Amino acid sequence: MKVGIIGSGEVGQALATAFISEGNEAMIGTRNTSKEEVVKWKKENQKGQAGSFAEAAKFGELLILATKGSKIEDAIKLAGVANFSNKVVIDATNPIADAPPDNGVLKFFTTLEESLMERIQKLIPAAKLVKAFNIVGNSFMYKPKFPGGTPTMFICGNDEKAKKTVTGILTSFGWETEDMGLVQSARAIEPLAILWCIPGMLRNQWTHAFKLLKL
Ligand SMILES: NC(=O)c1ccc[n+]([C@@H]2O[C@H](COP(=O)([O-])OP(=O)(O)OC[C@H]3O[C@@H](n4cnc5c(N)ncnc54)[C@H](OP(=O)(O)O)[C@@H]3O)[C@@H](O)[C@H]2O)c1
């Protein structure tokens, strides 16, 4: 499968490397392919490719959204709205505001009545958007190993088949998946990133993941 990644930061790089490890082709999209971190990633990942946001969006049969949350709508417009149509698009972004955290609690620019994922879905209505990977640090996105067992990734989205595809990807990446419903459920999934970051912000502890226990 060809995977196009809109975003060249730690998440874009970690997921691109993970997809390549699973035998896929991956292209990282950025506004600047000669950026030091992109050049370094390409050197370390000989099979990896880099291009503009539009090139990555055209290249990918499956797309990943991984830019700074407040800039994702700009990045999608640069990538070309039509390039997202009818594709499975994994949304890993979080709507983190520029304002500093309050005693370790990150601030969001969205409300509990409208998530960033809902804004993105409105911008690309023909995309099969699935929220995933936003509730854990990038170093645990691929094959996380915890003594407490397999961690849980919460996903949501309006397209059932797309959620099945993403569940398959998550299984191969070493996650168990909980489908939490339609796009509106991102109102609850996105703030889990705030909770995940608190131990890091307060105590510099960043090595954890969520697990849902069920009867
Ligand atoms: N870091 C983590 O471990 C982690 C974990 C879970 C979720 N997330 C979420 O995943 C997303 C990516 O996080 P990250 O830490 O990898 O990177 P980031 O620093 O949040 O974002 C970097 C990306 O944002 C793009 N960007 C910045 N300003 C832009 C603008 N004005 N217009 C268009 N694009 C712009 C950059 O483009 P260029 O490539 O052109 O520089 C780059 O691709 C964020 O939404 C974050 O909240 C992060």
PDB file of N, CA and C and ligand atoms in Angstrom, residues 7-12 29-32 35 53 66-69 71 74-75 78 92-94 96 133-134 136-138 141, ligand 1:
ATOM      1  N   GLY A   7       2.542  15.884   7.062  1.00  0.00           N
ATOM      2  CA  GLY A   7       3.211  16.284   8.300  1.00  0.00           C
ATOM      3  C   GLY A   7       4.559  15.608   8.440  1.00  0.00           C
ATOM      4  N   SER A   8       5.575  16.420   8.769  1.00  0.00           N
ATOM      5  CA  SER A   8       6.949  15.904   8.795  1.00  0.00           C
ATOM      6  C   SER A   8       7.560  15.905  10.188  1.00  0.00           C
ATOM      7  N   GLY A   9       6.730  16.128  11.211  1.00  0.00           N
ATOM      8  CA  GLY A   9       7.245  16.148  12.586  1.00  0.00           C
ATOM      9  C   GLY A   9       7.482  14.735  13.104  1.00  0.00           C
ATOM     10  N   GLU A  10       7.578  14.619  14.424  1.00  0.00           N
ATOM     11  CA  GLU A  10       7.880  13.317  15.045  1.00  0.00           C
ATOM     12  C   GLU A  10       6.828  12.272  14.704  1.00  0.00           C
ATOM     13  N   VAL A  11       5.564  12.688  14.660  1.00  0.00           N
ATOM     14  CA  VAL A  11       4.485  11.728  14.383  1.00  0.00           C
ATOM     15  C   VAL A  11       4.543  11.259  12.929  1.00  0.00           C
ATOM     16  N   GLY A  12       4.686  12.223  12.020  1.00  0.00           N
ATOM     17  CA  GLY A  12       4.777  11.867  10.602  1.00  0.00           C
ATOM     18  C   GLY A  12       5.931  10.907  10.362  1.00  0.00           C
ATOM     19  N   GLY A  29       4.929  14.334   3.645  1.00  0.00           N
ATOM     20  CA  GLY A  29       4.633  15.619   3.016  1.00  0.00           C
ATOM     21  C   GLY A  29       5.049  16.766   3.920  1.00  0.00           C
ATOM     22  N   THR A  30       5.657  17.774   3.327  1.00  0.00           N
ATOM     23  CA  THR A  30       6.154  18.924   4.078  1.00  0.00           C
ATOM     24  C   THR A  30       6.173  20.139   3.165  1.00  0.00           C
ATOM     25  N   ARG A  31       6.241  21.341   3.759  1.00  0.00           N
ATOM     26  CA  ARG A  31       6.385  22.532   2.924  1.00  0.00           C
ATOM     27  C   ARG A  31       7.830  22.712   2.477  1.00  0.00           C
ATOM     28  N   ASN A  32       8.745  21.939   3.106  1.00  0.00           N
ATOM     29  CA  ASN A  32      10.169  22.139   2.819  1.00  0.00           C
ATOM     30  C   ASN A  32      10.921  20.803   2.898  1.00  0.00           C
ATOM     31  N   LYS A  35      14.339  20.481   4.691  1.00  0.00           N
ATOM     32  CA  LYS A  35      14.393  20.652   6.154  1.00  0.00           C
ATOM     33  C   LYS A  35      15.306  19.587   6.761  1.00  0.00           C
ATOM     34  N   PHE A  53       3.090  18.711   0.429  1.00  0.00           N
ATOM     35  CA  PHE A  53       1.823  18.174   0.958  1.00  0.00           C
ATOM     36  C   PHE A  53       0.984  17.610  -0.198  1.00  0.00           C
ATOM     37  N   ALA A  66      -0.948  14.684  10.149  1.00  0.00           N
ATOM     38  CA  ALA A  66      -0.023  14.781  11.290  1.00  0.00           C
ATOM     39  C   ALA A  66       0.717  16.112  11.300  1.00  0.00           C
ATOM     40  N   THR A  67      -0.042  17.205  11.162  1.00  0.00           N
ATOM     41  CA  THR A  67       0.593  18.520  11.322  1.00  0.00           C
ATOM     42  C   THR A  67       0.165  19.101  12.660  1.00  0.00           C
ATOM     43  N   LYS A  68       0.787  20.201  13.021  1.00  0.00           N
ATOM     44  CA  LYS A  68       0.329  20.995  14.165  1.00  0.00           C
ATOM     45  C   LYS A  68      -1.180  21.176  14.022  1.00  0.00           C
ATOM     46  N   GLY A  69      -1.948  20.910  15.084  1.00  0.00           N
ATOM     47  CA  GLY A  69      -3.408  20.907  14.976  1.00  0.00           C
ATOM     48  C   GLY A  69      -3.986  22.189  14.395  1.00  0.00           C
ATOM     49  N   LYS A  71      -2.838  24.135  12.319  1.00  0.00           N
ATOM     50  CA  LYS A  71      -2.460  24.371  10.919  1.00  0.00           C
ATOM     51  C   LYS A  71      -2.958  23.278   9.981  1.00  0.00           C
ATOM     52  N   ASP A  74      -4.975  24.505   6.966  1.00  0.00           N
ATOM     53  CA  ASP A  74      -4.087  25.137   5.957  1.00  0.00           C
ATOM     54  C   ASP A  74      -3.352  24.050   5.171  1.00  0.00           C
ATOM     55  N   ALA A  75      -2.849  23.049   5.887  1.00  0.00           N
ATOM     56  CA  ALA A  75      -2.072  21.978   5.235  1.00  0.00           C
ATOM     57  C   ALA A  75      -2.946  21.199   4.252  1.00  0.00           C
ATOM     58  N   LEU A  78      -3.367  23.226   1.157  1.00  0.00           N
ATOM     59  CA  LEU A  78      -2.137  23.143   0.343  1.00  0.00           C
ATOM     60  C   LEU A  78      -2.044  21.787  -0.363  1.00  0.00           C
ATOM     61  N   ALA A  92      -4.379  11.983  13.167  1.00  0.00           N
ATOM     62  CA  ALA A  92      -3.600  11.831  14.410  1.00  0.00           C
ATOM     63  C   ALA A  92      -3.412  13.155  15.132  1.00  0.00           C
ATOM     64  N   THR A  93      -4.098  14.219  14.661  1.00  0.00           N
ATOM     65  CA  THR A  93      -3.828  15.559  15.205  1.00  0.00           C
ATOM     66  C   THR A  93      -4.559  15.814  16.522  1.00  0.00           C
ATOM     67  N   ASN A  94      -4.060  16.794  17.254  1.00  0.00           N
ATOM     68  CA  ASN A  94      -4.740  17.283  18.454  1.00  0.00           C
ATOM     69  C   ASN A  94      -4.832  18.803  18.387  1.00  0.00           C
ATOM     70  N   ILE A  96      -4.207  21.447  20.034  1.00  0.00           N
ATOM     71  CA  ILE A  96      -3.499  22.082  21.155  1.00  0.00           C
ATOM     72  C   ILE A  96      -3.304  23.575  20.853  1.00  0.00           C
ATOM     73  N   PHE A 133      -4.266   7.260  16.881  1.00  0.00           N
ATOM     74  CA  PHE A 133      -2.872   7.561  17.220  1.00  0.00           C
ATOM     75  C   PHE A 133      -2.683   8.870  17.988  1.00  0.00           C
ATOM     76  N   ASN A 134      -3.774   9.621  18.257  1.00  0.00           N
ATOM     77  CA  ASN A 134      -3.579  10.926  18.893  1.00  0.00           C
ATOM     78  C   ASN A 134      -3.409  10.835  20.409  1.00  0.00           C
ATOM     79  N   VAL A 136      -1.330   8.916  22.293  1.00  0.00           N
ATOM     80  CA  VAL A 136      -0.092   8.319  22.800  1.00  0.00           C
ATOM     81  C   VAL A 136       1.104   9.040  22.182  1.00  0.00           C
ATOM     82  N   GLY A 137       2.230   9.042  22.871  1.00  0.00           N
ATOM     83  CA  GLY A 137       3.447   9.652  22.325  1.00  0.00           C
ATOM     84  C   GLY A 137       3.949   8.870  21.123  1.00  0.00           C
ATOM     85  N   ASN A 138       4.599   9.601  20.216  1.00  0.00           N
ATOM     86  CA  ASN A 138       4.987   8.971  18.936  1.00  0.00           C
ATOM     87  C   ASN A 138       5.896   7.762  19.098  1.00  0.00           C
ATOM     88  N   MET A 141       3.825   4.536  19.134  1.00  0.00           N
ATOM     89  CA  MET A 141       2.771   4.306  18.125  1.00  0.00           C
ATOM     90  C   MET A 141       2.927   2.959  17.423  1.00  0.00           C
TER      91      MET A 141
HETATM   92  N1  LIG B   1       4.411  14.490  19.178  1.00  0.00           N
HETATM   93  C1  LIG B   1       3.685  13.430  19.550  1.00  0.00           C
HETATM   94  O1  LIG B   1       4.214  12.450  20.122  1.00  0.00           O
HETATM   95  C2  LIG B   1       2.211  13.394  19.269  1.00  0.00           C
HETATM   96  C3  LIG B   1       1.446  12.294  19.688  1.00  0.00           C
HETATM   97  C4  LIG B   1       0.091  12.210  19.334  1.00  0.00           C
HETATM   98  C5  LIG B   1      -0.474  13.207  18.557  1.00  0.00           C
HETATM   99  N2  LIG B   1       0.282  14.278  18.185  1.00  0.00           N
HETATM  100  C6  LIG B   1      -0.337  15.286  17.299  1.00  0.00           C
HETATM  101  O2  LIG B   1       0.152  15.006  15.990  1.00  0.00           O
HETATM  102  C7  LIG B   1       0.344  16.216  15.239  1.00  0.00           C
HETATM  103  C8  LIG B   1       1.803  16.282  14.770  1.00  0.00           C
HETATM  104  O3  LIG B   1       2.647  16.397  15.879  1.00  0.00           O
HETATM  105  P1  LIG B   1       4.242  16.457  15.729  1.00  0.00           P
HETATM  106  O4  LIG B   1       4.783  16.570  17.105  1.00  0.00           O
HETATM  107  O5  LIG B   1       4.697  15.353  14.849  1.00  0.00           O
HETATM  108  O6  LIG B   1       4.510  17.759  14.885  1.00  0.00           O
HETATM  109  P2  LIG B   1       4.129  19.318  15.056  1.00  0.00           P
HETATM  110  O7  LIG B   1       5.368  20.044  15.420  1.00  0.00           O
HETATM  111  O8  LIG B   1       2.928  19.483  15.893  1.00  0.00           O
HETATM  112  O9  LIG B   1       3.746  19.673  13.522  1.00  0.00           O
HETATM  113  C9  LIG B   1       4.708  19.659  12.541  1.00  0.00           C
HETATM  114  C10 LIG B   1       4.023  19.743  11.205  1.00  0.00           C
HETATM  115  O10 LIG B   1       3.115  20.853  11.169  1.00  0.00           O
HETATM  116  C11 LIG B   1       3.312  21.533   9.944  1.00  0.00           C
HETATM  117  N3  LIG B   1       3.013  22.954  10.055  1.00  0.00           N
HETATM  118  C12 LIG B   1       3.441  23.830  11.016  1.00  0.00           C
HETATM  119  N4  LIG B   1       3.019  25.081  10.723  1.00  0.00           N
HETATM  120  C13 LIG B   1       2.330  24.988   9.547  1.00  0.00           C
HETATM  121  C14 LIG B   1       1.668  25.935   8.721  1.00  0.00           C
HETATM  122  N5  LIG B   1       1.627  27.236   9.030  1.00  0.00           N
HETATM  123  N6  LIG B   1       1.049  25.487   7.602  1.00  0.00           N
HETATM  124  C15 LIG B   1       1.088  24.174   7.257  1.00  0.00           C
HETATM  125  N7  LIG B   1       1.722  23.219   7.997  1.00  0.00           N
HETATM  126  C16 LIG B   1       2.332  23.637   9.124  1.00  0.00           C
HETATM  127  C17 LIG B   1       4.795  21.355   9.654  1.00  0.00           C
HETATM  128  O11 LIG B   1       4.991  21.573   8.286  1.00  0.00           O
HETATM  129  P3  LIG B   1       6.425  21.480   7.608  1.00  0.00           P
HETATM  130  O12 LIG B   1       6.674  20.012   7.390  1.00  0.00           O
HETATM  131  O13 LIG B   1       6.264  22.221   6.339  1.00  0.00           O
HETATM  132  O14 LIG B   1       7.406  22.075   8.565  1.00  0.00           O
HETATM  133  C18 LIG B   1       5.018  19.925  10.066  1.00  0.00           C
HETATM  134  O15 LIG B   1       4.732  19.044   9.019  1.00  0.00           O
HETATM  135  C19 LIG B   1      -0.060  17.347  16.181  1.00  0.00           C
HETATM  136  O16 LIG B   1      -1.393  17.704  15.881  1.00  0.00           O
HETATM  137  C20 LIG B   1       0.054  16.737  17.573  1.00  0.00           C
HETATM  138  O17 LIG B   1      -0.812  17.331  18.515  1.00  0.00           O
HETATM  139  C21 LIG B   1       1.599  14.409  18.524  1.00  0.00           C
END
